[in-house]
Structure formats: structure tokens, C-alpha cells
Amino acid sequence: MTITATDLRPVLIAGSWRDATSQSSFQATDPNCNATLEAAFPVSDWQDCDAALDAAVAAAAELRRLPAEKIAEFMELYADKIEAAKDALVESAFAETGLARSPRLADVELPRTSNQLRAAAAACRSGNWALPTIDTKAGIRSCYRALGPVCVFGPNNFPFAFNSVSGGDFAAAIAAGNPVIGKANSSHPETTRLLAELAHAAVMESGLPPATVQLIYRTSHADGERLVADPRVGATGYTGSRGAGLALKAAADKAGKPIYLELSSVNPVVITPGALAERGEKMVDEFVGSALMGAGQFCTNPGIVMLVAGAQTDAFIDAVQARYASTAAGTLLSPAVARSLSKSVQTLTGLGAELLTGGGEPESDRCAVANTLMRVDGGAFLNDPEGFQTEAFGNASLMVVADDVPQLCRAIDCLEGNLTGCVYSSEGDSEEAEVEQITFVLEPKVGRLLNDKMPTGVAVSAAMNHGGPYPATGHPGFTAVGIPASVLRFGKLTSFDNVRPSRLPCLLKDAAPTEQTVRLIDGQWRGGAV
Amino acid sequence: MTITATDLRPVLIAGSWRDATSQSSFQATDPNCNATLEAAFPVSDWQDCDAALDAAVAAAAELRRLPAEKIAEFMELYADKIEAAKDALVESAFAETGLARSPRLADVELPRTSNQLRAAAAACRSGNWALPTIDTKAGIRSCYRALGPVCVFGPNNFPFAFNSVSGGDFAAAIAAGNPVIGKANSSHPETTRLLAELAHAAVMESGLPPATVQLIYRTSHADGERLVADPRVGATGYTGSRGAGLALKAAADKAGKPIYLELSSVNPVVITPGALAERGEKMVDEFVGSALMGAGQFCTNPGIVMLVAGAQTDAFIDAVQARYASTAAGTLLSPAVARSLSKSVQTLTGLGAELLTGGGEPESDRCAVANTLMRVDGGAFLNDPEGFQTEAFGNASLMVVADDVPQLCRAIDCLEGNLTGCVYSSEGDSEEAEVEQITFVLEPKVGRLLNDKMPTGVAVSAAMNHGGPYPATGHPGFTAVGIPASVLRFGKLTSFDNVRPSRLPCLLKDAAPTEQTVRLIDGQWRGGAV
């Protein structure tokens, strides 16, 4: 089939759905049956990017003049539209990702997405995300302000909740008052287009600048790097593979442009002998449930389990192996994910990890690889810790069995930065000394430390950190989940020193802009007027 | 004179004052008389850096086990020692920087330094810098935690208050619980050594790990870049020239290491016709006072004044010119500063700026260049905005005279990121429309927006931002001044998810660690227990 320009889906630039300037194209695959989906999408050239950037600059200027209330209204309207279009969105996402229609897409991810937009709307309306601070004695007031156009590159594994035009980075960037240029994930472009249609409709109905939300589907690597480094860009949010992310980071860093990255994480889970002795069966249930959920395609999937050698550990691994072998493999997001998973498993076994089950080639009639369990001893891990930390994104796990707790700690000390790290231990306090040693080396490696709990749930909480040291993310001080903290990434800190009252931003005037607004006024966090 | 190893001042590594491994050396100059100072200092090779890094890693681990109280005590003891050693410190700093003994060094900068350490101690003790957050329903608690060894590169212009072993970055890094490897500014190594002696004594007396504070004086560029990118480093703070800072940034970025930079800023001051008409003479006083204070060697020195053509503007510039010509030039910090200033002035006049007064070569018997005033019209500025923003660090200023407010706004829109930007306007509201236009383009360019006030004062306030968009700094969301906000730069956000109560950090246990501690507990900022 020859694809012509008229067959290509349009890009959304400067408020119009129009043909991309390039005729280069791509199509996504239905992972449920390994069939190429009919819709074809353009690979945008620099002319599209350039037009989007110009329109975004103009939109950013307009947005700065609008009250926060208008932006909040847009997000709420958009959330309503997403819920109203649930069936079509779920059907499209199912066809493009293979994720279960229910509960995953319809009942978990879609409500999370609309609720995230509403939480962002509330943060935007109150201004609380911006940490408004007033020092009446010094005559100085400060808060975070919109930073400028934000580029968002969404990942493959959350077609709604991290989508570049509806997800966490999108909501955070918009709540801070910035327009967004969304770059669709190539594995679910139609779902992204449907969302952008809803977003665009909500933009127009709520009277925001038409270019508040723009969408392109794909660019060359070179144009992507040029985009994040462009002087017109305020910042970039990226969730995806480490390789592509680091290339974007290098380009953005060189230009002095903030870029927030979520790259990769093997999310180590330490299980002590005491935990296995007390609740070995429960541990198997908990681990297998977390590790195979969504075919293991979560940022916080527990990819590496760290154990101490012994009979309990062998029994645990045997039980997990049996469960992996007897459980049908989930459908993976795309042929690329299936290929990458097989390759990572080959890399790990090539380094000497023992293949306990799985490890074959992708299935031919859908995107899937058999549930895969591998094992390596602590000494071998320590001989090539970088190699054994190769991320196997999907339904594969590596058991690292150390000789003893000191070796376990040395192995942990070799870990790269991760989003999460867990410690399961005896319910009593008989293992506190060992747990203290383990935690001391584990905590600096992770953004979120858990006890007796698997990492795959990412609660929406003010205390949540969905972040972590490099290379899990690009900076250890920021979280990608949790409104309002995640919004700060897309703000610019600004002091107003002796600025005349009438010229202050609403958020910093004597009167509080809303009843929900809380400000640090002369050292006290409180609501109300100065 | 031949310098041998025994003549060289020792470095402070791993708790010992010892000879550097290299015999390469340098000496500072007394800018008051252009004479080489006697003391000779080593240029450390990688062996010194490597030893300091190893010691810092060990110290960081020990510090993590100590209560915050111990670290706070160290900072208070150190502050006391700085005040007790005031005379020697002032004499040394005067000889190395030419800054006035009084009031500048003895009565302004030294008390600011010790008070900053005490404020950091208070933030460390209460833990408030770490934004402790407790969500009892979700069972998640978070705060910022120590990040690891911090390298601090201090600038030439604040021998105490931004010194690498006593200044703002030092205090912030220590308050976050990190050891510091200080890299002295080469223009005041003896002052830095004296401060490090006091710091080291305070470290030992308060029982902190001996390598909590370490000092080297200088490295090769290559070793500096290797240092900030080393896996053992947590983060780097750098204040200094843009060229050296960007080289360090490139190295740190590539390794995924946070680096906080304060690079350069011309701090535009806009003065409207209305302000000049109402209070022209006062404007001359204010501007000249701010611009020539400390021979203009402040990060927030107003280097560019932006005006609208007219008789009032001409009169203002004439009056400033007369004051510049009749005022003795202040002493500059070093021969390098004097040379760089002359060179920048040549660059600006070479581009077409009219030299109104000054502009000569450095004086021969001290580090000084005549007060220099230049003028360029808005059209010429717009033809080469990058060139005309060449920073002339010191007592030189550029007047940019636009044809009208629209051209003025176009010129502002071409500005790079700056620490500050000011607008002086009519006291009434007759110019509000113009001021709105000006502010709209100026605000995104600056970290601190001022009205009717010069930028050189940097008040210690919770609402202060001593930061700004690139290339003023490396990230628009952080401030280098203001405890506790500046401390956050050296912390790592960490969530504790379902972590057993006995294993939580003190700051996150149910009981508040101090009466001063304020935490975000279930959505409310408050003191007391959970």
C-alpha cells in the first residue's frame, strides 16, 4: 500500500489540524495480533517544529495575561471530555497497546488521568504549586511563574496517564501556565490524536490561546534534539528509553534548557531470610503479582530481587519459577518492546545469569515473550554490576543471590540510581541490625524507599516521590508524580523586590486570590490576606 | 625566587594539613599595590582530588549517622571562630582583594558570613529546609536528604560570604548534611586557608568526621572537570566566570551530576522618562552609588541602563558621566579582573558603543581602571544584542538609549537571562501602560524584578531569589541566597513508603524533632507531633 499525504493523519499546529509538511510516515502495530494498524502518521520535519515553536511562544505570552482560573477551567473541561469519550479512547488504546480494556484502561488509567487534570486545575487555581512567599518587612515577594513552552515526550506504557497531551507532565506544564508541544509516543499515535482532539476542543471552548496544546507524532532524532534545545523552549519533560533520553538531555543541557527525564529503573527488592521464613508463600504472591502486572511494563516494576543464599531463598525462587512458567505471558506494548525484552534477556544470560524459565523469542502472532526468570549469584553480580543492571523492560526478573548480608550490601552499593527500592524483612525486630545495614546503602540509590510493600503502586500523595538519582531521572530533587510538587519543574522562581502593589501578580497581592490559597507570609504558612 | 615544596602552603585533605602531591604552584597578587604576595600555594593534581573524594565519601557516610544537632553545633562554633578571628581575616582579605577593611569586610561581609552559618545551623537543626511531608492516610512520608560530597568553587568577589569553605554554598551544603571539598578562589587563597583552619578546628571540636571540610587551592581545568563529574560527588556549587563555569557544567551534565552555577549577569535597569523628569538627580545618586560600589564587582551590579531618548535622558547620562569622571576608581580584585574589564570595554567600544569617560588601560601601581561609561543607541544594540551584553565586570556601565518604548521593549526581549532587572518609573500612574509593556518582556528574563530600587542589595529573606534564567545561572528554579531555600539544592528528595516507624529518619517520625520544626502533615503546615 502506498501512503500519500492525504492519507496521513494531520498534526495540530497553531490551533489547526493540518497536513504535516513532510510526507514521511509511520504506522503503529496492534500488539494483540502483530498487525499493522491502518492509520498512517507523519514524521514531522523541522518546518513543523518551527511553526509549533512560534505558535507556542505567542500562546505563552497570551497565557501569561490570563487569570489562572481560565487555565483551571480548561483542564476541568478537558477532564470531562476525556471521561465522556471513554469508550473510544479505551478501544483505541487497547488496539495500540494491548493493555487490558478493563480494569486497566477504563477503570484505572483513564480515571487517574482525568483526576490528575482536576488536581492540576485545583493547584493552578489556588496557586499553591508556586510556593507564594511574602516578606512584608523586606518588601520582597516571590513565587514560581510560567517558564515558557514545554515539550512533552510521552512513554509507551501509559497511553493516557503519561500521554504527552493528557498525562502527568502535560498537566504539570499547563498548571504552571505554559503551552505544551506534545510529541506522541510512536506506539500509540491514534490514541494521542484522539486526546489532542479533545484537548483542542476544550482549549477553544474555554477561550485559551489556540496553540496552548499542539501535537506532532514523530521527528527525526536530530530534529528532536534541536527542538529541546531551541531558544523558544522553556523546558522539556521526557519519559522513555535511556538512550533516546540521554541524547535529548545532552542537547538540552548544552543549551541551558531544563529537561526532566524519567529514564530507566530496575527497582531492587531486597527480601531477607527472615521475611521468607515467616511469610514465604505470601512473598511469592506479592512478588509475582507486582512483577507480572501489566506484563511488567511499569516504571517501578521490580526487576531485580536481592536475596541471601539459603534453603528459604531457593524455595522462594522455585515457587516464583513455577508461577512464571504456569502463567500466560501478558501482551507487550509493541514489537519493539518484545524485541528489546528478548535482547535484554539474552544480554543477561550471556553475562552468566542462569535462565530458570522463559527467555525465548517473541511470539509470532502477538507481542509477547514468555515470563522469564533468571538467577545470578552475588559474586558474579559484583563482577559486572553494570551489565547485570541491564533493564529488561517487561515480564522478566533477575534474582541476585548473595552469599551473605555483607556481600548483599556490596551489591546494593553498586546499584545505579533507581526510582524505588524495597526491603522485606522479619515482622519482628530480630533482623533490625541487618536491615539497618541494607537500608543505609540502599536509601541513597533510590527516590522511594519501601518496607514490606511492592513498588508498582504509585499513590497520588503530597509525600510521593516518583523520581530518583541519575540515571533513573536527570535530577534527584524532582518528582514526576504528585500535584503540586511535579508542577514546580515547569516554573521559574521569581522575586518581586519593592514592586508596586498594583503591579504584583495576583498570587502575591495583599488579598489572597482564592480561599484555598496558602502562602508563606512572614514565616507562617497560612491562608487569607497579608 | 624558586619555590620548593616546603614553601608551599598545605592542602587540607582527609582531616590533615599536608603537602600537596604536586609541586606546581601559584601566588596571589595584592591588588592595592600590584605586588605578588609571598605565600605560595600548590596546584593540586588528580592524586589530591582523588584522596579528597575518598575521604569525603567516608565523611558523608559518617555524617548521615549523626544527628542534625551535631552539624548545627559545628556551624555555630565555626561562626564564633570566624568572628573571633576577624582582624586576621580582614587583613588577609584586604591584602588579597583590595576590598575596604571597613565597613565592607569587617562590618558587612564578615557578619553576613557568620550569620549565614548560624541561619544554616538553625535550618539544619529544625530540618525545615528539607520540606518534611507526612501523609498518614497513604502511609508515605518524604523529605530531602543529604546528597553526598559537594564541591564548592568560590568566586573572587566575596572572600568571606561566598568563600568555598565559609560562604553561601558551603553553608547550604553542610546544612543538608554533606561534606564539602572547597576549591579556593585563586585570588584569595590565604584568606581561604585561614577560614579552612577555623573550619577544621571547629570540625574537630564538635566531633564531626575530620573530612567534613577539605580544601584544595587550584587544579588544572581537566582535573576540575573530572572532579565535578566523579561518581563520588553528590553535587557542585560554582560561582565565577561564564567560560570556566560552562566547562564544568558540560562535564557535570554528561555524568548526570547536579551543578549549580552563578555565571554572569548585566542586571538591566530601565529608567523611564517620567522617573527622570520627577527625580533625575536622585536617580543619578542612586545609580552611581550602586554601579560604583565595590568598584562594581557585585553579581548584581547594574551593568546596563536602558532609557528612552530625550533631553532628560541626555541630562541623566551627562550627570552620570560627570560623577564617573570625578570619582576615584575603586581598587579591583586582581590583575585578571582589571585586564578583563579593559578587554570588555574594548569589545563594547569596538562594537560601536560611544566611550563617554574612562576606558583606559589598568593602572600600573594597583588593580584599577578608570570609571567607565559608554552609550549606544537602541538600534545599534538591536543589531548585535549578544555583543552589547558582554559583561564588563567592574566599574563600567553601558547606557542603551532606545528611540521609544517599543524599541526599548524589543531590546529587553533580546536580553539573556539575568539575576535582576529593575524598572524606575513615574511615582504616579501616568506611565502604567508603558511599565506594563516593559515589565511583561523584562520579567521572564530575570530572577528578581525590582521597582524603584537598585539591585546591588541582596537581602536575606525567604522571598529572595538570587538566581535567574540561563546563563545567569544553570537552572531557573533555584536560589543561591536565602536559607533554607538554597539548602534544597544539595538535597535528594526521598519518599519513605510504608517504612516502619522505628526506621524513619528523625525528621519524619511521629514526634517532631524540635519545637521549631514545621512539617506538611496531611495537607497542613504545622509544628508538633503527628
Coordinates of C-alpha atoms in Angstrom, one line a residue, chain A residues 151-155 169 183 185 220-222 224-229 236-254 257-264 391 470-475, chain B residues 253-256:
Chain A
C151 CA 7.8 20.0 25.0
V152 CA 6.5 16.7 26.3
F153 CA 7.7 13.3 25.1
G154 CA 5.3 10.6 26.4
P155 CA 6.3 7.0 27.1
D169 CA 3.9 16.2 32.6
K183 CA 5.3 14.6 20.8
N185 CA 4.7 8.1 21.5
S220 CA 14.0 12.6 13.3
H221 CA 16.4 12.2 16.2
A222 CA 18.2 15.3 15.0
G224 CA 14.1 16.2 18.4
E225 CA 17.4 17.3 19.8
R226 CA 17.1 20.6 18.0
L227 CA 13.6 21.0 19.5
V228 CA 14.5 20.6 23.2
A229 CA 17.5 23.0 22.7
T236 CA 11.1 19.6 28.3
G237 CA 9.6 16.6 30.0
Y238 CA 10.6 13.2 28.7
T239 CA 9.7 9.6 29.8
G240 CA 11.1 6.8 27.8
S241 CA 14.2 4.8 26.9
R242 CA 17.5 5.8 28.4
G243 CA 19.3 6.0 25.1
A244 CA 16.9 8.5 23.5
G245 CA 16.5 10.4 26.7
L246 CA 20.3 10.9 27.2
A247 CA 20.6 12.2 23.6
L248 CA 17.9 14.8 24.3
K249 CA 19.5 15.6 27.7
A250 CA 22.8 16.3 26.1
A251 CA 21.2 18.7 23.6
A252 CA 19.1 20.5 26.2
D253 CA 22.0 20.7 28.7
K254 CA 24.2 22.3 26.1
K257 CA 17.4 24.3 28.9
P258 CA 15.9 22.4 31.8
I259 CA 14.9 18.8 30.8
Y260 CA 13.2 16.4 33.2
L261 CA 13.7 12.8 32.4
E262 CA 12.4 9.5 33.6
L263 CA 14.8 7.0 32.0
S264 CA 15.1 3.6 33.5
E391 CA 17.0 -3.2 32.2
Y470 CA 20.5 9.6 37.9
P471 CA 20.1 7.6 35.7
A472 CA 16.6 6.9 37.0
T473 CA 15.9 10.5 36.3
G474 CA 18.0 13.6 35.4
H475 CA 17.9 15.3 38.8
Chain B
D253 CA 25.9 17.3 32.9
K254 CA 27.4 14.5 31.0
A255 CA 27.9 12.5 34.2
G256 CA 24.3 13.3 35.4

